[in-house]
mmCIF file of C-alpha atoms in Angstrom:
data_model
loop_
_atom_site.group_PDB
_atom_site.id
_atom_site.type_symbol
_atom_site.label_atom_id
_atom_site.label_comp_id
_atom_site.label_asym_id
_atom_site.label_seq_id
_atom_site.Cartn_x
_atom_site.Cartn_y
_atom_site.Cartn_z
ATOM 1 C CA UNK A 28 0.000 0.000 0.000
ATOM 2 C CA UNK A 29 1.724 3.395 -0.367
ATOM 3 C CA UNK A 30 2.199 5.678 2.108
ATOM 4 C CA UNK A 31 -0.909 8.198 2.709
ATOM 5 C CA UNK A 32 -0.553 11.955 3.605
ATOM 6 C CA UNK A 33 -3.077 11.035 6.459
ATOM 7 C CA UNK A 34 -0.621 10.682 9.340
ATOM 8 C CA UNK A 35 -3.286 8.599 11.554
ATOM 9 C CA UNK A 36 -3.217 5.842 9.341
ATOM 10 C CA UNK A 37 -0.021 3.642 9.231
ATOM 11 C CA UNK A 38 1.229 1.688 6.038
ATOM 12 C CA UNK A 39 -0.665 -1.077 6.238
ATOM 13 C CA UNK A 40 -3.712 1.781 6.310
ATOM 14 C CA UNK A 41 -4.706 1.039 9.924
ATOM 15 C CA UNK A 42 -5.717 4.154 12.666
ATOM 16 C CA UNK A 43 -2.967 4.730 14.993
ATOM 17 C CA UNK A 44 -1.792 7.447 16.961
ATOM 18 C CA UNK A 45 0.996 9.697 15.498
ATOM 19 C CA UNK A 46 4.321 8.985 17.302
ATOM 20 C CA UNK A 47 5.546 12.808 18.148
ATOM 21 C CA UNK A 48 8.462 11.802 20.299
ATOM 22 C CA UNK A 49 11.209 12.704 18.026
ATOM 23 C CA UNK A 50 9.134 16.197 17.353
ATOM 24 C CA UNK A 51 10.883 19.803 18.767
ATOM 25 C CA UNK A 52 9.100 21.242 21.767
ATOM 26 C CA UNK A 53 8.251 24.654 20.844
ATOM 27 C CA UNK A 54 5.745 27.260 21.957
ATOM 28 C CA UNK A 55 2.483 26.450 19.694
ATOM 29 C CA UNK A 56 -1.198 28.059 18.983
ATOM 30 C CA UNK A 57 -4.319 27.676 17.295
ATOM 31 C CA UNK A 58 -6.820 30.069 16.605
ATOM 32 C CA UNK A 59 -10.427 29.103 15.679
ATOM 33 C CA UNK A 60 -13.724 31.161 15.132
ATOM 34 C CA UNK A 61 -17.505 30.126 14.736
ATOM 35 C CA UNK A 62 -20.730 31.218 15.430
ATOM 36 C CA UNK A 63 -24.136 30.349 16.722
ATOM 37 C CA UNK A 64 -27.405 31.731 14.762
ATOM 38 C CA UNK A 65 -30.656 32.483 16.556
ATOM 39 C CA UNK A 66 -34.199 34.601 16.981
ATOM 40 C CA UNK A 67 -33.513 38.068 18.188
ATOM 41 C CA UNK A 68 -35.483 37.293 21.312
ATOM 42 C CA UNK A 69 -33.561 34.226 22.146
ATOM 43 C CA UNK A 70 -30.489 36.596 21.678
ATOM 44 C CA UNK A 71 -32.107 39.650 23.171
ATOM 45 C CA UNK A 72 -32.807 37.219 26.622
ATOM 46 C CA UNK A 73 -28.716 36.132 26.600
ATOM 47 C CA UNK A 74 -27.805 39.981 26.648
ATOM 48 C CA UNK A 75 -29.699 41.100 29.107
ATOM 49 C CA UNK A 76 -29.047 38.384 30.805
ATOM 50 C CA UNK A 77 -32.662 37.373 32.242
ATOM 51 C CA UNK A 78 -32.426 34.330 30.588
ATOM 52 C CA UNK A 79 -34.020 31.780 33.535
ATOM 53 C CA UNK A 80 -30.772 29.711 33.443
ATOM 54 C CA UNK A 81 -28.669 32.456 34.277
ATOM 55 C CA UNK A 82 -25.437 33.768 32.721
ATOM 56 C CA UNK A 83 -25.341 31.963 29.063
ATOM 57 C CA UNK A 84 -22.009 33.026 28.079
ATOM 58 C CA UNK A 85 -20.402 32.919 31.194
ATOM 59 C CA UNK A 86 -21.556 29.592 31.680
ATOM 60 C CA UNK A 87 -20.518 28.303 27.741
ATOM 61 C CA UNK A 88 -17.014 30.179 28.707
ATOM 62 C CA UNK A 89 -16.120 27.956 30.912
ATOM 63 C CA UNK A 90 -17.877 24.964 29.479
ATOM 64 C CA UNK A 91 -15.155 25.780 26.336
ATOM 65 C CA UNK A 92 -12.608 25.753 28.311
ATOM 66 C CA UNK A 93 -12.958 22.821 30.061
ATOM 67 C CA UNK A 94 -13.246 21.119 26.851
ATOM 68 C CA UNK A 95 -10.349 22.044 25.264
ATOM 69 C CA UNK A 96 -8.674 20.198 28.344
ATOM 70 C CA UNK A 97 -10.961 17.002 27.522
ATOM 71 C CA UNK A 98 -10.146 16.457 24.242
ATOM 72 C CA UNK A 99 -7.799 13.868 23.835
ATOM 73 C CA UNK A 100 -10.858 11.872 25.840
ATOM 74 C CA UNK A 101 -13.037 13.066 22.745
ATOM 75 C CA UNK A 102 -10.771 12.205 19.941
ATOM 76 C CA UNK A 103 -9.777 9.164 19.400
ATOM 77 C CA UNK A 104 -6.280 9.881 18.149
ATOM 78 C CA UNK A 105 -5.486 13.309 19.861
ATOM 79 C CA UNK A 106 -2.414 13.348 21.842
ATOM 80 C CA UNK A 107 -3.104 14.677 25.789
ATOM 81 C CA UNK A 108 -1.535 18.109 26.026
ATOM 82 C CA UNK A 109 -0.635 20.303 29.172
ATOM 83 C CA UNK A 110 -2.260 23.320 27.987
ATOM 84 C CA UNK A 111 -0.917 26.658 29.257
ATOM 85 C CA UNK A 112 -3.441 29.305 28.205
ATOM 86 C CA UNK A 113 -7.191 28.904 26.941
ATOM 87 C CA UNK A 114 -8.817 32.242 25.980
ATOM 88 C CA UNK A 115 -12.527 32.306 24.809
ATOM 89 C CA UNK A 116 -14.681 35.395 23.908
ATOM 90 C CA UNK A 117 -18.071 35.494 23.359
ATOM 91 C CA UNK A 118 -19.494 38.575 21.687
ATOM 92 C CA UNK A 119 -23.337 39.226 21.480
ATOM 93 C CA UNK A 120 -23.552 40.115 17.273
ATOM 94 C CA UNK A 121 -27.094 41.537 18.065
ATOM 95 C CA UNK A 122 -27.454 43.105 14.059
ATOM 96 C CA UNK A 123 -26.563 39.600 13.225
ATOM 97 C CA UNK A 124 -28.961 37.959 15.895
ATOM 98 C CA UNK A 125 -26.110 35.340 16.955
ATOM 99 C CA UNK A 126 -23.398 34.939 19.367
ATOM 100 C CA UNK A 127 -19.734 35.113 17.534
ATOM 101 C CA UNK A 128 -16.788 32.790 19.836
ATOM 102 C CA UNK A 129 -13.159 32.599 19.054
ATOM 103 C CA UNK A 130 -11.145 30.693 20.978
ATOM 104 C CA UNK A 131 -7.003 30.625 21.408
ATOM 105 C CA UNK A 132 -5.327 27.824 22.841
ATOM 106 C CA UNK A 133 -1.496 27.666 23.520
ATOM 107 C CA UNK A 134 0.941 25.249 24.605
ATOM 108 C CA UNK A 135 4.421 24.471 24.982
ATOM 109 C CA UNK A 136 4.976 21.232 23.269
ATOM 110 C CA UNK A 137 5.276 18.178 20.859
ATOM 111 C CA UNK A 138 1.980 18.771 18.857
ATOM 112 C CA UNK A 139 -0.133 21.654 17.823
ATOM 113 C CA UNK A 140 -3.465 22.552 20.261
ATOM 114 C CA UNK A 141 -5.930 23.381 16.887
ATOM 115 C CA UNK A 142 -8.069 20.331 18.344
ATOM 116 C CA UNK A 143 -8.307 21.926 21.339
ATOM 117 C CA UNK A 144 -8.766 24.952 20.218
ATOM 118 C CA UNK A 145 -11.891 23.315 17.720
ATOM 119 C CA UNK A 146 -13.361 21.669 20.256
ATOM 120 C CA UNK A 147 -13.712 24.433 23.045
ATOM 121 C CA UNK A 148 -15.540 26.336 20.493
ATOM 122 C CA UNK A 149 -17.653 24.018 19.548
ATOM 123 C CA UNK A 150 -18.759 23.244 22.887
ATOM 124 C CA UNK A 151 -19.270 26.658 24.008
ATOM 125 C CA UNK A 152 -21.416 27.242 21.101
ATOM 126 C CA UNK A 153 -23.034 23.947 22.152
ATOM 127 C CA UNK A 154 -23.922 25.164 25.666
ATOM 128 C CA UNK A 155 -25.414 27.872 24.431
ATOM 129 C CA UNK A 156 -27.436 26.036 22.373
ATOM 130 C CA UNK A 157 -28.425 23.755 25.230
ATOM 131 C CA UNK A 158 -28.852 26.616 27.693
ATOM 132 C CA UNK A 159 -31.378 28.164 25.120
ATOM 133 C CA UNK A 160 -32.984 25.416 23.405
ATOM 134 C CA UNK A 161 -36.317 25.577 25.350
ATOM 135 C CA UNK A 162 -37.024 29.031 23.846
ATOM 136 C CA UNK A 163 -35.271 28.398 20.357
ATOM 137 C CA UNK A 164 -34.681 25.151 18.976
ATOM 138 C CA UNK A 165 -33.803 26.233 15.328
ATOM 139 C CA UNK A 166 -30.611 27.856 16.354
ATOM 140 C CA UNK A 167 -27.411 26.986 14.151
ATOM 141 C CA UNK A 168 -24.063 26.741 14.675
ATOM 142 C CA UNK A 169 -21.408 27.535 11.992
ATOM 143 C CA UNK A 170 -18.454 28.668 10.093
ATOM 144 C CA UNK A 171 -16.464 26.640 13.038
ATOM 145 C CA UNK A 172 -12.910 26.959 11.573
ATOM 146 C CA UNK A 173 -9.478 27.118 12.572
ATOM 147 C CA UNK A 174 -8.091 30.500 11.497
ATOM 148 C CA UNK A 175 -4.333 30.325 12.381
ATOM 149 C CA UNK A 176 -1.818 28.098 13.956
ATOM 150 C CA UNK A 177 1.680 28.127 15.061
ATOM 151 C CA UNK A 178 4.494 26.467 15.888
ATOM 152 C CA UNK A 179 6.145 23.145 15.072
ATOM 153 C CA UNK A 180 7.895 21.913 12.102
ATOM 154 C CA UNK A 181 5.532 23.586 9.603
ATOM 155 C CA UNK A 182 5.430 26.868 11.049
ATOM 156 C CA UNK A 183 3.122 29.616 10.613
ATOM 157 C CA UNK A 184 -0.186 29.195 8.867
ATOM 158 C CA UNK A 185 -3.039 31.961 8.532
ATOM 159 C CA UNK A 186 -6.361 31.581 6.858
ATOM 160 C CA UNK A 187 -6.230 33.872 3.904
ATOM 161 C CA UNK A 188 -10.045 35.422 4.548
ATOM 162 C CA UNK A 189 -9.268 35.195 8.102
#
């Protein structure tokens, strides 16, 4: 069989985890973006903040990043990281009736953190989503996308629309 670009597959073609052992330890971050769509009254209730569950975006802060520390326990093939910084804004986009999150996640280490950085934003925008659901269950969540990384072997990369 010849040898695929996919890292997580060996030669034979089987899943395995990437060995990074031999890999430089250097200073590495990812960047990521999305957003969650919704009625203007389901956003208008998470603003002023008399939404009966209490303090949406607070809450979905910290429910990001806590995930971004779970996520080798979510992805099969992630690599546990000691991660060093997790920031996570939330900004009310009231003209666009949704709730914009980008995330940052840095580490000092073996393997990039744009996982990590993926999957706190996801779940943020996820607890909002279940925080708000009873009022609004068409929201949507989208345009979840890392939009830089770096560090490592192949350096700096930045979204070009980014």
């Amino acid at each position: 069989m010849s040898h695929s670009p996919l890292t997580h597959f060996n030669a034979a073609g089987e899943a395995h985890m990437v060995d990074v052992g031999d890999k430089a330890i250097t200073q590495r971050q990812a960047v990521c973006e999305g957003y969650i769509e919704m009625q203007p009254e389901t956003l208008a209730l998470i603003v002023s903040g008399t939404h009966k569950k209490g303090d949406v975006l607070g809450i979905a802060r910290i429910a990001g990043i806590m995930a971004s520390k779970k996520t080798a326990d979510l992805i099969p093939l992630c690599h546990p990281l000691p991660i060093s910084h997790v920031e996570l804004s939330l900004q009310a986009q009231t003209d666009l009736h949704r709730v914009y999150c980008q995330t940052t996640v840095k580490t000092t280490g073996q393997t990039g953190v744009e996982m990590e950085a993926l999957t706190a934003t996801q779940i943020a925008l996820l607890t909002i989503y279940d925080m708000c659901k009873a009022v609004d269950r068409g929201m949507t969540i989208q345009g979840v996308r890392l939009l830089e990384k770096s560090g490592g072997k192949s350096g700096h990369w930045r979204r070009d629309d980014a």
